[in-house]
PDB file of C-alpha atoms in Angstrom:
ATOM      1  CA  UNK Z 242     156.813 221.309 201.763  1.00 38.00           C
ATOM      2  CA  UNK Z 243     158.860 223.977 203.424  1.00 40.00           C
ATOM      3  CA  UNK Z 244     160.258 226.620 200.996  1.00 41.00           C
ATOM      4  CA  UNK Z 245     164.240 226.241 201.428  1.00 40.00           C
ATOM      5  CA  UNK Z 246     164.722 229.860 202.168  1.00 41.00           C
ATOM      6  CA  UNK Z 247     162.045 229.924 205.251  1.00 41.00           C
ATOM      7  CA  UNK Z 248     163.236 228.880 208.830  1.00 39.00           C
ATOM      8  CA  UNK Z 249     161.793 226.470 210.295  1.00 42.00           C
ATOM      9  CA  UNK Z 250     160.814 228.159 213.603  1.00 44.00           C
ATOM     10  CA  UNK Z 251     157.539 228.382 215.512  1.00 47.00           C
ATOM     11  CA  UNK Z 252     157.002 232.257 217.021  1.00 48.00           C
ATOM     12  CA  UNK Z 253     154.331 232.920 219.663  1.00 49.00           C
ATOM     13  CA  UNK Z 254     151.540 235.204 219.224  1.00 47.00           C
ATOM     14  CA  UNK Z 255     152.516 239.230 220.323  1.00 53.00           C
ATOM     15  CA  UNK Z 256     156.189 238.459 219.334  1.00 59.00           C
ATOM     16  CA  UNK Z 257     156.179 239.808 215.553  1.00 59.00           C
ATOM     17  CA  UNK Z 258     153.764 242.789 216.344  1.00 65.00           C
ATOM     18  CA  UNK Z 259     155.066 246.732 215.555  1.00 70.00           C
ATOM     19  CA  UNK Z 260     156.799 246.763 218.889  1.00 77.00           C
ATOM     20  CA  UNK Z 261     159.164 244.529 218.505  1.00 78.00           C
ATOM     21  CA  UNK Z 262     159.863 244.571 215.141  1.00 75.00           C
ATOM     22  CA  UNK Z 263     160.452 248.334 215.348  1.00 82.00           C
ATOM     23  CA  UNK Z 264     162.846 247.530 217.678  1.00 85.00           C
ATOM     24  CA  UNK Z 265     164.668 244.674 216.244  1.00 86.00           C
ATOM     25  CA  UNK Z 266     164.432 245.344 212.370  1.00 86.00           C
ATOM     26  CA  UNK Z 267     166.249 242.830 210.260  1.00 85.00           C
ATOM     27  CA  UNK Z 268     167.739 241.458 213.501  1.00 88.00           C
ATOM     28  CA  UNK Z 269     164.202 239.636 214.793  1.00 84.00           C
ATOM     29  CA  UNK Z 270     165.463 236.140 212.360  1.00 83.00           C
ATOM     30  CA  UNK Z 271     168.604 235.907 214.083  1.00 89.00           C
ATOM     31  CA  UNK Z 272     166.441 236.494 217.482  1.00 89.00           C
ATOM     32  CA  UNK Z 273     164.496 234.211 216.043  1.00 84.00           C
ATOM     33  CA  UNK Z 274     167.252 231.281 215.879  1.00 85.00           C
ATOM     34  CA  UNK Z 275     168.369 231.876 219.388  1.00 88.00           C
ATOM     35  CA  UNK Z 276     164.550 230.787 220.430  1.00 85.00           C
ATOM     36  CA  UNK Z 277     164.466 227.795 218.028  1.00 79.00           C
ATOM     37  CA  UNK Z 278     168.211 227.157 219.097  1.00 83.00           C
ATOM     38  CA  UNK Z 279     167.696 227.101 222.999  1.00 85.00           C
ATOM     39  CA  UNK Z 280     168.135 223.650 224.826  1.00 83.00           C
ATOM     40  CA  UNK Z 281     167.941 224.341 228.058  1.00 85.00           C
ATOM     41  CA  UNK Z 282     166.613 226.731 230.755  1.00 86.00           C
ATOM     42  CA  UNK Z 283     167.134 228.741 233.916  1.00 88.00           C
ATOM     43  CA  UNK Z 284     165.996 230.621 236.159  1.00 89.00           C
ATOM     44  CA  UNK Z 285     168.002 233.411 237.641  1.00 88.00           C
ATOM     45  CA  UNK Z 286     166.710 236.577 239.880  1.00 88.00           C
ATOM     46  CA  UNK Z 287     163.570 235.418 238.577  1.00 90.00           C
ATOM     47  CA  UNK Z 288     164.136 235.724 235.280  1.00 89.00           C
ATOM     48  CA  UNK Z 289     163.684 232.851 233.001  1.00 89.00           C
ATOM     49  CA  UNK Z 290     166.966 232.521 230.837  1.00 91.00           C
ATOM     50  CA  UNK Z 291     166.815 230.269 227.426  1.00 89.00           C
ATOM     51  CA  UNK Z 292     170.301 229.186 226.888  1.00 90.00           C
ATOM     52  CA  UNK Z 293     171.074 228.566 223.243  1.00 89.00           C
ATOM     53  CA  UNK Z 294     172.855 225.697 222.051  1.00 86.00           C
ATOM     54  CA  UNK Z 295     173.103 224.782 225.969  1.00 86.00           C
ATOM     55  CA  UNK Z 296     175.873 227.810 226.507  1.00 89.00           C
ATOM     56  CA  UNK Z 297     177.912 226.321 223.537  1.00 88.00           C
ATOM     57  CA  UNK Z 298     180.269 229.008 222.152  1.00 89.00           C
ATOM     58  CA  UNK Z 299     179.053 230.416 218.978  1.00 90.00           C
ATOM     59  CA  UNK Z 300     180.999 232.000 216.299  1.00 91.00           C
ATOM     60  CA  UNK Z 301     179.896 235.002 214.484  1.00 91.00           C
ATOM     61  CA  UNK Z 302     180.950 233.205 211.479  1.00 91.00           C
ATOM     62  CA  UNK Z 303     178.506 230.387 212.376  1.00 89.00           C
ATOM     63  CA  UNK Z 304     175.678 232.910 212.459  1.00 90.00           C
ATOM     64  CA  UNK Z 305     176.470 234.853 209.403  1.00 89.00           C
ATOM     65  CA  UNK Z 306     176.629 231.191 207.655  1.00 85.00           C
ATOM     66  CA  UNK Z 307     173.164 230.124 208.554  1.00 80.00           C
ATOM     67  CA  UNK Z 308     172.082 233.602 207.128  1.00 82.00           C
ATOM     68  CA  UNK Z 309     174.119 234.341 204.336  1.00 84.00           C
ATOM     69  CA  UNK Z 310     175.172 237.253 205.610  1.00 88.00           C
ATOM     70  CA  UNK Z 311     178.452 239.016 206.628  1.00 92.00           C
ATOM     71  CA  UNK Z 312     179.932 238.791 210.440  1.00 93.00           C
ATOM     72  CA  UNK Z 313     179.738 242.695 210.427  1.00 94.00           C
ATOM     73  CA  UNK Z 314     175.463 242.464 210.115  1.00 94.00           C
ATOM     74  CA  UNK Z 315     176.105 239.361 212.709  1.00 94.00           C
ATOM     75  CA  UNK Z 316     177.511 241.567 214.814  1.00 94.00           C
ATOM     76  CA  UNK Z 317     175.233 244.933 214.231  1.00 94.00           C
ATOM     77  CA  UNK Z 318     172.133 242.400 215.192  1.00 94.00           C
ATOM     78  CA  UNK Z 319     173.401 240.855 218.198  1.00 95.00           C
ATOM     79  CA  UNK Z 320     174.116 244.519 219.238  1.00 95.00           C
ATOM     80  CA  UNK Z 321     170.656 245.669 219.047  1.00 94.00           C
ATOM     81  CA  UNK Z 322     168.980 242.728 220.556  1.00 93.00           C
ATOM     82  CA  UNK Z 323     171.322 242.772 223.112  1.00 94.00           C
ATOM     83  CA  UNK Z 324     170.780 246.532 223.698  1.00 93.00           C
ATOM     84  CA  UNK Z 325     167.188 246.248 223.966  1.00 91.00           C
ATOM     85  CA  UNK Z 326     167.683 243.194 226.556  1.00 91.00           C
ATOM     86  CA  UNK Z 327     166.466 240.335 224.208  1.00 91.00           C
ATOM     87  CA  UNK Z 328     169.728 238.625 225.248  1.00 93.00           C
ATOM     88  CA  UNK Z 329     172.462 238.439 226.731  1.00 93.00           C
ATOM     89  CA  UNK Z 330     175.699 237.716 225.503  1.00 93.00           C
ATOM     90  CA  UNK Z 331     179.252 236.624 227.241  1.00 92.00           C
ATOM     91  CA  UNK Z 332     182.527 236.067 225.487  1.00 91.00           C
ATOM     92  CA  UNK Z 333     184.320 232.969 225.369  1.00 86.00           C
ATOM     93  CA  UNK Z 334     187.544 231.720 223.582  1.00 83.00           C
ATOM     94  CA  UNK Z 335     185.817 230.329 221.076  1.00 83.00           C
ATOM     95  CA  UNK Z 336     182.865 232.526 220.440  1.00 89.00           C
ATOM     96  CA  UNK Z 337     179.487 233.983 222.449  1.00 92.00           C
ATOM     97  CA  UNK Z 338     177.569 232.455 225.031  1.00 93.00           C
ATOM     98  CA  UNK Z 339     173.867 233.502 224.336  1.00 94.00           C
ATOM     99  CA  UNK Z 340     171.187 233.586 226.608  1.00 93.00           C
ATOM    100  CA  UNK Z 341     167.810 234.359 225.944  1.00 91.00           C
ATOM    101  CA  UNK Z 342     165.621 236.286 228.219  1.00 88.00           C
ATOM    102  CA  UNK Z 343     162.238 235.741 229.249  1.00 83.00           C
ATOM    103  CA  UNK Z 344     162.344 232.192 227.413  1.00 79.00           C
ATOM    104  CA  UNK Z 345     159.645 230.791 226.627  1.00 73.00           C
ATOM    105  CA  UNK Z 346     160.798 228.104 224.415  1.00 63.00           C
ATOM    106  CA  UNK Z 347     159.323 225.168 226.472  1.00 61.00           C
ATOM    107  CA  UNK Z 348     156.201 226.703 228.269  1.00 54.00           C
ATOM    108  CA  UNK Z 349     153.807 223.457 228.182  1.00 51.00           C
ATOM    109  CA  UNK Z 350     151.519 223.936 224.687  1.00 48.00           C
ATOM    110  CA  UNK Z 351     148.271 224.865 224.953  1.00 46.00           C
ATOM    111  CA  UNK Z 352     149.182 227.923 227.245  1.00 45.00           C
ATOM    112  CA  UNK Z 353     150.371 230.410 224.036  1.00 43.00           C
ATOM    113  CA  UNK Z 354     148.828 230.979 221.497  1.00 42.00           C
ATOM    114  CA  UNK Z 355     150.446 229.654 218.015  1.00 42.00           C
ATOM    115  CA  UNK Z 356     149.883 231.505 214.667  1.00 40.00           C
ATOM    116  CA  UNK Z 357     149.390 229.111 211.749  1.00 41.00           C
ATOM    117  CA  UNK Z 358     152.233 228.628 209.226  1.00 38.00           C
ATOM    118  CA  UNK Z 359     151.132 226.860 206.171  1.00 39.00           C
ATOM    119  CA  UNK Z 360     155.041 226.521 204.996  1.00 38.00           C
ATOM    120  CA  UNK Z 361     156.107 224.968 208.479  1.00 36.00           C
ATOM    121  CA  UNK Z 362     153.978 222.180 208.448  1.00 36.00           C
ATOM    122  CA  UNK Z 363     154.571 218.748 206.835  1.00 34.00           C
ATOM    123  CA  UNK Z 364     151.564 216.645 206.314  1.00 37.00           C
ATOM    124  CA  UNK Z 365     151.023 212.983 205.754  1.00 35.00           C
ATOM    125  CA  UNK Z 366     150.927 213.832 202.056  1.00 40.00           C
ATOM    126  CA  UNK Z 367     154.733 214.578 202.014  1.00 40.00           C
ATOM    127  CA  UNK Z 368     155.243 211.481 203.365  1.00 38.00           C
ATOM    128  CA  UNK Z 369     155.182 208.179 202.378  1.00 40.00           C
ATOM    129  CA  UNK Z 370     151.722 207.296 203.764  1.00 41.00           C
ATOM    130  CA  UNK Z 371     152.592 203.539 204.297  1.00 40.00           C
ATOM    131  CA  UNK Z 372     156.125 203.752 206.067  1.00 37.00           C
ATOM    132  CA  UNK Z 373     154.117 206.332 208.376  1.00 39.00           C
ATOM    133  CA  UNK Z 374     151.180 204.118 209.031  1.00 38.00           C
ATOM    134  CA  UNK Z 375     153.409 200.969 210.114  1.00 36.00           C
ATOM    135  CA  UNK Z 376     155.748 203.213 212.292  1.00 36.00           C
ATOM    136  CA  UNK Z 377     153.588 206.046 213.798  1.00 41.00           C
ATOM    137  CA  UNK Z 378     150.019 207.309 213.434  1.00 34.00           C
ATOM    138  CA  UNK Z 379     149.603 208.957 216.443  1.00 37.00           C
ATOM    139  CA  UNK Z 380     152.470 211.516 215.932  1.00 49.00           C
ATOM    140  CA  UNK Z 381     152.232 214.804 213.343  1.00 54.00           C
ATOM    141  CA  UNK Z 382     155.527 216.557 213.783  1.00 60.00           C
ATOM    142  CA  UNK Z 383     155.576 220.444 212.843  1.00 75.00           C
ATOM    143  CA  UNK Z 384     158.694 220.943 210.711  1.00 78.00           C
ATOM    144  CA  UNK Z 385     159.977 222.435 214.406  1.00 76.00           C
ATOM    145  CA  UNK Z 386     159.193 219.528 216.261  1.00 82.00           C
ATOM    146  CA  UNK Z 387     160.969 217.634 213.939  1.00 86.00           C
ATOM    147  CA  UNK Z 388     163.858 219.544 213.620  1.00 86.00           C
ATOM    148  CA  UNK Z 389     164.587 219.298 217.405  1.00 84.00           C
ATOM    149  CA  UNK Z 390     163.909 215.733 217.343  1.00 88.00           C
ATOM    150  CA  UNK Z 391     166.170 214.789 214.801  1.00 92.00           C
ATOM    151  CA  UNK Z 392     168.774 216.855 216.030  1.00 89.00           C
ATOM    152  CA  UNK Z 393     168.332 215.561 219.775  1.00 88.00           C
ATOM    153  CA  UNK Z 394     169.132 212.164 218.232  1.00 91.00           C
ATOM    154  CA  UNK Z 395     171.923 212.752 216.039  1.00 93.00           C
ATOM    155  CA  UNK Z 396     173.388 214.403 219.435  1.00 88.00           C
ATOM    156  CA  UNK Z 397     172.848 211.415 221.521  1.00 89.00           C
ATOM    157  CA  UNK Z 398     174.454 209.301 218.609  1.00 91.00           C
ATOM    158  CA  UNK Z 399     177.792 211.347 218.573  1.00 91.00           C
ATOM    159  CA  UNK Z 400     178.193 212.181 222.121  1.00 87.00           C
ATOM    160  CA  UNK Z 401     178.174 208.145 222.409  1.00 88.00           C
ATOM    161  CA  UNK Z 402     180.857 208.000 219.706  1.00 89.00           C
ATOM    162  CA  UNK Z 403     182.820 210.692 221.267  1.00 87.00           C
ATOM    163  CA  UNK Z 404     182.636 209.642 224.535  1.00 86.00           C
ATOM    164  CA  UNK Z 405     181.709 213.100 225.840  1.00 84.00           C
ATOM    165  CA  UNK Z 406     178.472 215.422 225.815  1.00 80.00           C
ATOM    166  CA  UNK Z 407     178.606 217.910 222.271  1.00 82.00           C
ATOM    167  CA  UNK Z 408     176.017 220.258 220.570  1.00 80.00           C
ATOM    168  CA  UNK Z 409     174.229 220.588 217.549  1.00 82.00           C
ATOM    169  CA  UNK Z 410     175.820 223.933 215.818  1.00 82.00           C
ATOM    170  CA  UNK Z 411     173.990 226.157 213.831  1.00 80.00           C
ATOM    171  CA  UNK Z 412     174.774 224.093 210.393  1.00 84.00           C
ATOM    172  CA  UNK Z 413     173.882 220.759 212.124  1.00 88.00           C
ATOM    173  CA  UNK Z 414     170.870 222.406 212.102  1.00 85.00           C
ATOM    174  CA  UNK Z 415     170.655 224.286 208.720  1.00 85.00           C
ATOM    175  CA  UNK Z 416     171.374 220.379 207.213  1.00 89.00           C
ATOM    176  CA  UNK Z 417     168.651 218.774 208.953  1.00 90.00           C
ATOM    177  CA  UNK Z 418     166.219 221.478 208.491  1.00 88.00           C
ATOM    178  CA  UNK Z 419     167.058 221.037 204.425  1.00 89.00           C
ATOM    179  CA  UNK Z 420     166.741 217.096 204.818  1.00 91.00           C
ATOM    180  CA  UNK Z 421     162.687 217.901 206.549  1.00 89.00           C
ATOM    181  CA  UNK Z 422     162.373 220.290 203.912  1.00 87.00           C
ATOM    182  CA  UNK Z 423     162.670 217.507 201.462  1.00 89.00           C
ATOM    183  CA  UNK Z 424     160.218 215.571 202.771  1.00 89.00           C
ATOM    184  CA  UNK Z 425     161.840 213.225 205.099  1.00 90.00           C
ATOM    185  CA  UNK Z 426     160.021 211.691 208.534  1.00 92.00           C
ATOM    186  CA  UNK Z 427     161.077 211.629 211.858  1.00 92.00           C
ATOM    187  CA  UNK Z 428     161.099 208.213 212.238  1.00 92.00           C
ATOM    188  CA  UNK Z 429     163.053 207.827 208.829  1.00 94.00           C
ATOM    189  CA  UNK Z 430     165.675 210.251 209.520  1.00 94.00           C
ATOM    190  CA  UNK Z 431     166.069 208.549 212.953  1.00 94.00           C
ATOM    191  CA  UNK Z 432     166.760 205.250 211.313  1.00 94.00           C
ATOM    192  CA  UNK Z 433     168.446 206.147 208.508  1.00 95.00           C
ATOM    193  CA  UNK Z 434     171.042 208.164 210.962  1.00 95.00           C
ATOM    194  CA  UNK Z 435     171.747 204.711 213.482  1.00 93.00           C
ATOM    195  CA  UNK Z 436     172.139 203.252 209.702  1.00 94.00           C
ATOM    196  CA  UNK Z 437     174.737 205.787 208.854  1.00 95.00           C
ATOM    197  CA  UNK Z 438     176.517 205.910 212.264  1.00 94.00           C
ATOM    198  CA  UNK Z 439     176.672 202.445 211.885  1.00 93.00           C
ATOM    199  CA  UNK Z 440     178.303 202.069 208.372  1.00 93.00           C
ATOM    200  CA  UNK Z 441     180.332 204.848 209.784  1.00 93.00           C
ATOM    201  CA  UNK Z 442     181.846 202.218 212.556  1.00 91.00           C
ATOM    202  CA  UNK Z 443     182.882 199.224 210.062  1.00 90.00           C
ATOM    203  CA  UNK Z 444     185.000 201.992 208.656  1.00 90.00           C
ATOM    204  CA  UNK Z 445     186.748 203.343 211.301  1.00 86.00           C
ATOM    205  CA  UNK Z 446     190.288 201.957 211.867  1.00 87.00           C
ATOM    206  CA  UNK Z 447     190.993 204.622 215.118  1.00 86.00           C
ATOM    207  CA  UNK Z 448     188.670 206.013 217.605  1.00 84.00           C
ATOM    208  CA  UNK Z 449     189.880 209.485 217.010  1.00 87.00           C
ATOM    209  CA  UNK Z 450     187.386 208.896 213.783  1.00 92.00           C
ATOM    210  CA  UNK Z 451     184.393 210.553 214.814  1.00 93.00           C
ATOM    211  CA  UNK Z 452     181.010 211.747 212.442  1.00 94.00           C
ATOM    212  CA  UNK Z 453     181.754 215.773 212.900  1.00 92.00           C
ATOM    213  CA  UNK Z 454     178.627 217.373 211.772  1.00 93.00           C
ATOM    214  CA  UNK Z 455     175.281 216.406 210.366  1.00 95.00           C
ATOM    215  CA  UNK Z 456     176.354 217.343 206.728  1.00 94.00           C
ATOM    216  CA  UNK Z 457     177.664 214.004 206.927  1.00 94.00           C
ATOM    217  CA  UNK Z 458     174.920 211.705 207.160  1.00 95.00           C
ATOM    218  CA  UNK Z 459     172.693 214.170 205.167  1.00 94.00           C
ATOM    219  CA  UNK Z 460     173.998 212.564 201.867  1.00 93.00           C
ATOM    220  CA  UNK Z 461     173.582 209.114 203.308  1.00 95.00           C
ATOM    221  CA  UNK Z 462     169.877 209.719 204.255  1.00 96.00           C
ATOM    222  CA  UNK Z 463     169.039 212.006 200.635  1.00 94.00           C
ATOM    223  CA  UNK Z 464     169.871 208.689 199.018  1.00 94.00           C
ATOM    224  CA  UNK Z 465     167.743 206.344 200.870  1.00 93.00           C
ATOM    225  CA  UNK Z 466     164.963 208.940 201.076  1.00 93.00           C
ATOM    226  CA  UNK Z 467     165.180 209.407 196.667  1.00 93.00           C
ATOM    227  CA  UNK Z 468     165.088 205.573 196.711  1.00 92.00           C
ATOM    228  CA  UNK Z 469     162.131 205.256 198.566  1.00 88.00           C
ATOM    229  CA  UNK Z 470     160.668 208.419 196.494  1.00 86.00           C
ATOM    230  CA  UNK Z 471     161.981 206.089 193.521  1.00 86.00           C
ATOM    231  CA  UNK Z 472     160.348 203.070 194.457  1.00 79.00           C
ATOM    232  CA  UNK Z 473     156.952 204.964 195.618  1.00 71.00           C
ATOM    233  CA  UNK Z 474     156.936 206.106 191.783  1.00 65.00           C
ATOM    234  CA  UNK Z 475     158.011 202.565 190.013  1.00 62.00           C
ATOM    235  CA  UNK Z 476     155.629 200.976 192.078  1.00 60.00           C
ATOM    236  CA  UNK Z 477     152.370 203.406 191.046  1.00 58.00           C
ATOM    237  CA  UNK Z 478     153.137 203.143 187.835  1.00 58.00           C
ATOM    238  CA  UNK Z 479     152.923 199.073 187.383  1.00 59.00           C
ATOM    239  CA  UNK Z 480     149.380 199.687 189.378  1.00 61.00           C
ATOM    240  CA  UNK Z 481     148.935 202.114 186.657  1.00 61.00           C
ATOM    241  CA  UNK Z 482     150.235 200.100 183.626  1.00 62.00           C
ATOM    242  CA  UNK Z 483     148.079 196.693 185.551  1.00 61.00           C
ATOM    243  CA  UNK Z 484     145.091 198.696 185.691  1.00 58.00           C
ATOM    244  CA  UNK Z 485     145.180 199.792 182.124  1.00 58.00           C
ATOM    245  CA  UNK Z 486     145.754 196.183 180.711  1.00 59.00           C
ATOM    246  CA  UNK Z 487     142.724 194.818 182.817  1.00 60.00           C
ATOM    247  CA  UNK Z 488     140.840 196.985 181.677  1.00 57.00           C
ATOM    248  CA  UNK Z 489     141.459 196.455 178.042  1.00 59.00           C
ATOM    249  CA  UNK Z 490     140.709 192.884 178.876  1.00 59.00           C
ATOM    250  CA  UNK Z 491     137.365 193.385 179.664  1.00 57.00           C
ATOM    251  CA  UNK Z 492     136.702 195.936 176.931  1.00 55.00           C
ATOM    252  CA  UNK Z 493     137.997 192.752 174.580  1.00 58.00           C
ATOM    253  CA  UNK Z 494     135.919 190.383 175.689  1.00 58.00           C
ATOM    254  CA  UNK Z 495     132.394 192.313 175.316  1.00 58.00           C
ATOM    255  CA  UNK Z 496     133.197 193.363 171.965  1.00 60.00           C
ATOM    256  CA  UNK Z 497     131.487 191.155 169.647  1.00 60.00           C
ATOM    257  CA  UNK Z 498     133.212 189.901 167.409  1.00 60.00           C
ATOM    258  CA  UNK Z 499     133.229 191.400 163.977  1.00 58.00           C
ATOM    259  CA  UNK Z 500     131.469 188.872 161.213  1.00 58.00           C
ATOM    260  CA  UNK Z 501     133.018 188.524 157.820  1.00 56.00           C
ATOM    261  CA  UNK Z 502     131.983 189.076 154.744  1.00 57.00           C
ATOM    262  CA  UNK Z 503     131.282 186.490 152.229  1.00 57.00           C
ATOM    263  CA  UNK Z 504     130.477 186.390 148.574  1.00 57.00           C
ATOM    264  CA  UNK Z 505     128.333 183.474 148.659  1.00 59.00           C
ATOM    265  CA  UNK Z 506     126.790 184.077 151.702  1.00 59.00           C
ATOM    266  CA  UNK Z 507     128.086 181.664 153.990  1.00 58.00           C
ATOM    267  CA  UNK Z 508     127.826 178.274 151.485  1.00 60.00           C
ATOM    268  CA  UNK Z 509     130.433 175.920 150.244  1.00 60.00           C
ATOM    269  CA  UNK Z 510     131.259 173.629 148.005  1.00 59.00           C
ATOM    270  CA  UNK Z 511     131.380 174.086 144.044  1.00 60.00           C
ATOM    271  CA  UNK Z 512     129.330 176.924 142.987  1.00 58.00           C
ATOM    272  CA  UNK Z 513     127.432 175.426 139.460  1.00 61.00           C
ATOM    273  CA  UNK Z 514     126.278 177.789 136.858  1.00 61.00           C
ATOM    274  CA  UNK Z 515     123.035 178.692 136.143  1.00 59.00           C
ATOM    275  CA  UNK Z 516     121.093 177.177 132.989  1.00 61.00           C
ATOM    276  CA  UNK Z 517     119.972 179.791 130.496  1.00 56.00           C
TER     277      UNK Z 517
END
């Protein structure tokens, strides 16, 4: 399981080395969000441009949340990756819009190189083995992988309730990456989100009602996911507790049983005395 403080991002190999990190400093995790963060790409001058959040308007208050830091170290790192061309960055009413140069964020696997992680994986033995046998045995998500995916869907689900296209913003993702963290599937998450969205829609009396941000449905799929957790653990234990009893059956039924004693050695009937 991922430890909650770690980020959930995949880095590819050259990118952490002396270089850059003498360049960047402290500022290489928020570089390091704009990479995990990018949803599209283009290609401009010949430059290949990773555009985060798909050009949505971030706020520095956004960043600093998904951090825990102030907007004034927000600020002091997007100046430095910006001034050693990492990014670029464009004002807009309601924030930046971030591009990331030289992206690289969907280059076809198998053409970088990518360090191991052992804290960004999730293995079969996080999950519930069964659920993920019956829906998908072919698929092992990184935490990344999953991350995106999740996030992809919960987009599709509210730009359908909006009625227009939105993005995922930086605590959409902080929420979801907390909900893979705790051990939750793809393919549960997924479900367990339409299941939400559609509770959500019984409720609704106006279609200015809308599911904001992930945060949301988090609590609605940490219940279901405890339950199943819950019901993993009930369920092992009656195997436990069945196991146990059968064997004390058997144990039972070799032991011979235990002869009593008896003053007249097994006779009966009146017991006459002895002539002198």
């Amino acid at each position: 399981m991922m430890n909650r403080k770690s980020y959930p991002f995949f880095t590819y190999s050259g990118l952490l080395n002396s270089e850059h990190y003498d360049k960047m400093g402290s500022a290489i995790w928020l570089f390091l969000w704009f990479v995990s963060s990018t949803t599209k790409e283009q290609i401009k001058d010949g430059i290949k441009w990773g555009l985060v959040l798909g050009h949505k308007p971030v706020k520095a208050r956004e960043m600093a949340d998904v951090f825990t830091v102030s907007e004034k170290t927000v600020r002091r790192w997007l100046e430095i990756l910006e001034q050693h061309e990492y990014i670029k960055t464009v004002r807009a009413p309601y924030g930046l819009i971030i591009s990331v140069k030289h992206s690289k964020r969907f280059t076809p696997k198998g053409t970088l190189t990518r360090p191991e992680v052992t804290d960004r994986t999730i293995t079969a033995d996080h999950r519930d083995k069964n659920v993920q046998r019956e829906i998908d045995i072919t698929k092992n998500h990184t935490a990344e992988e999953a991350i995106n995916e999740i996030a992809a869907h919960f987009i599709r689900l509210r730009s359908a309730q909006e009625g227009r296209s939105v993005y995922p913003s930086p605590r959409d993702y902080q929420a979801i990456a907390r909900i893979v963290s705790l051990g939750a599937s793809v393919q549960e998450a997924i479900k367990w989100l339409g299941e939400c969205f559609a509770a959500f829609e019984q409720r609704r009396t106006s279609s200015a009602e809308t599911i904001k941000a992930f945060s949301y449905c988090a609590k609605f799929i940490e219940d279901r996911l405890n339950a199943r957790i819950a019901g993993r653990t009930i369920t092992t234990k009656k195997e436990r507790n069945t196991i146990h009893d059968n064997t004390n059956d058997r144990a039972d039924s070799c032991r011979p049983e235990k002869r009593k004693t008896s003053i007249t050695g097994g006779q009966t009937g009146r017991i006459r005395r002895k002539p002198l």
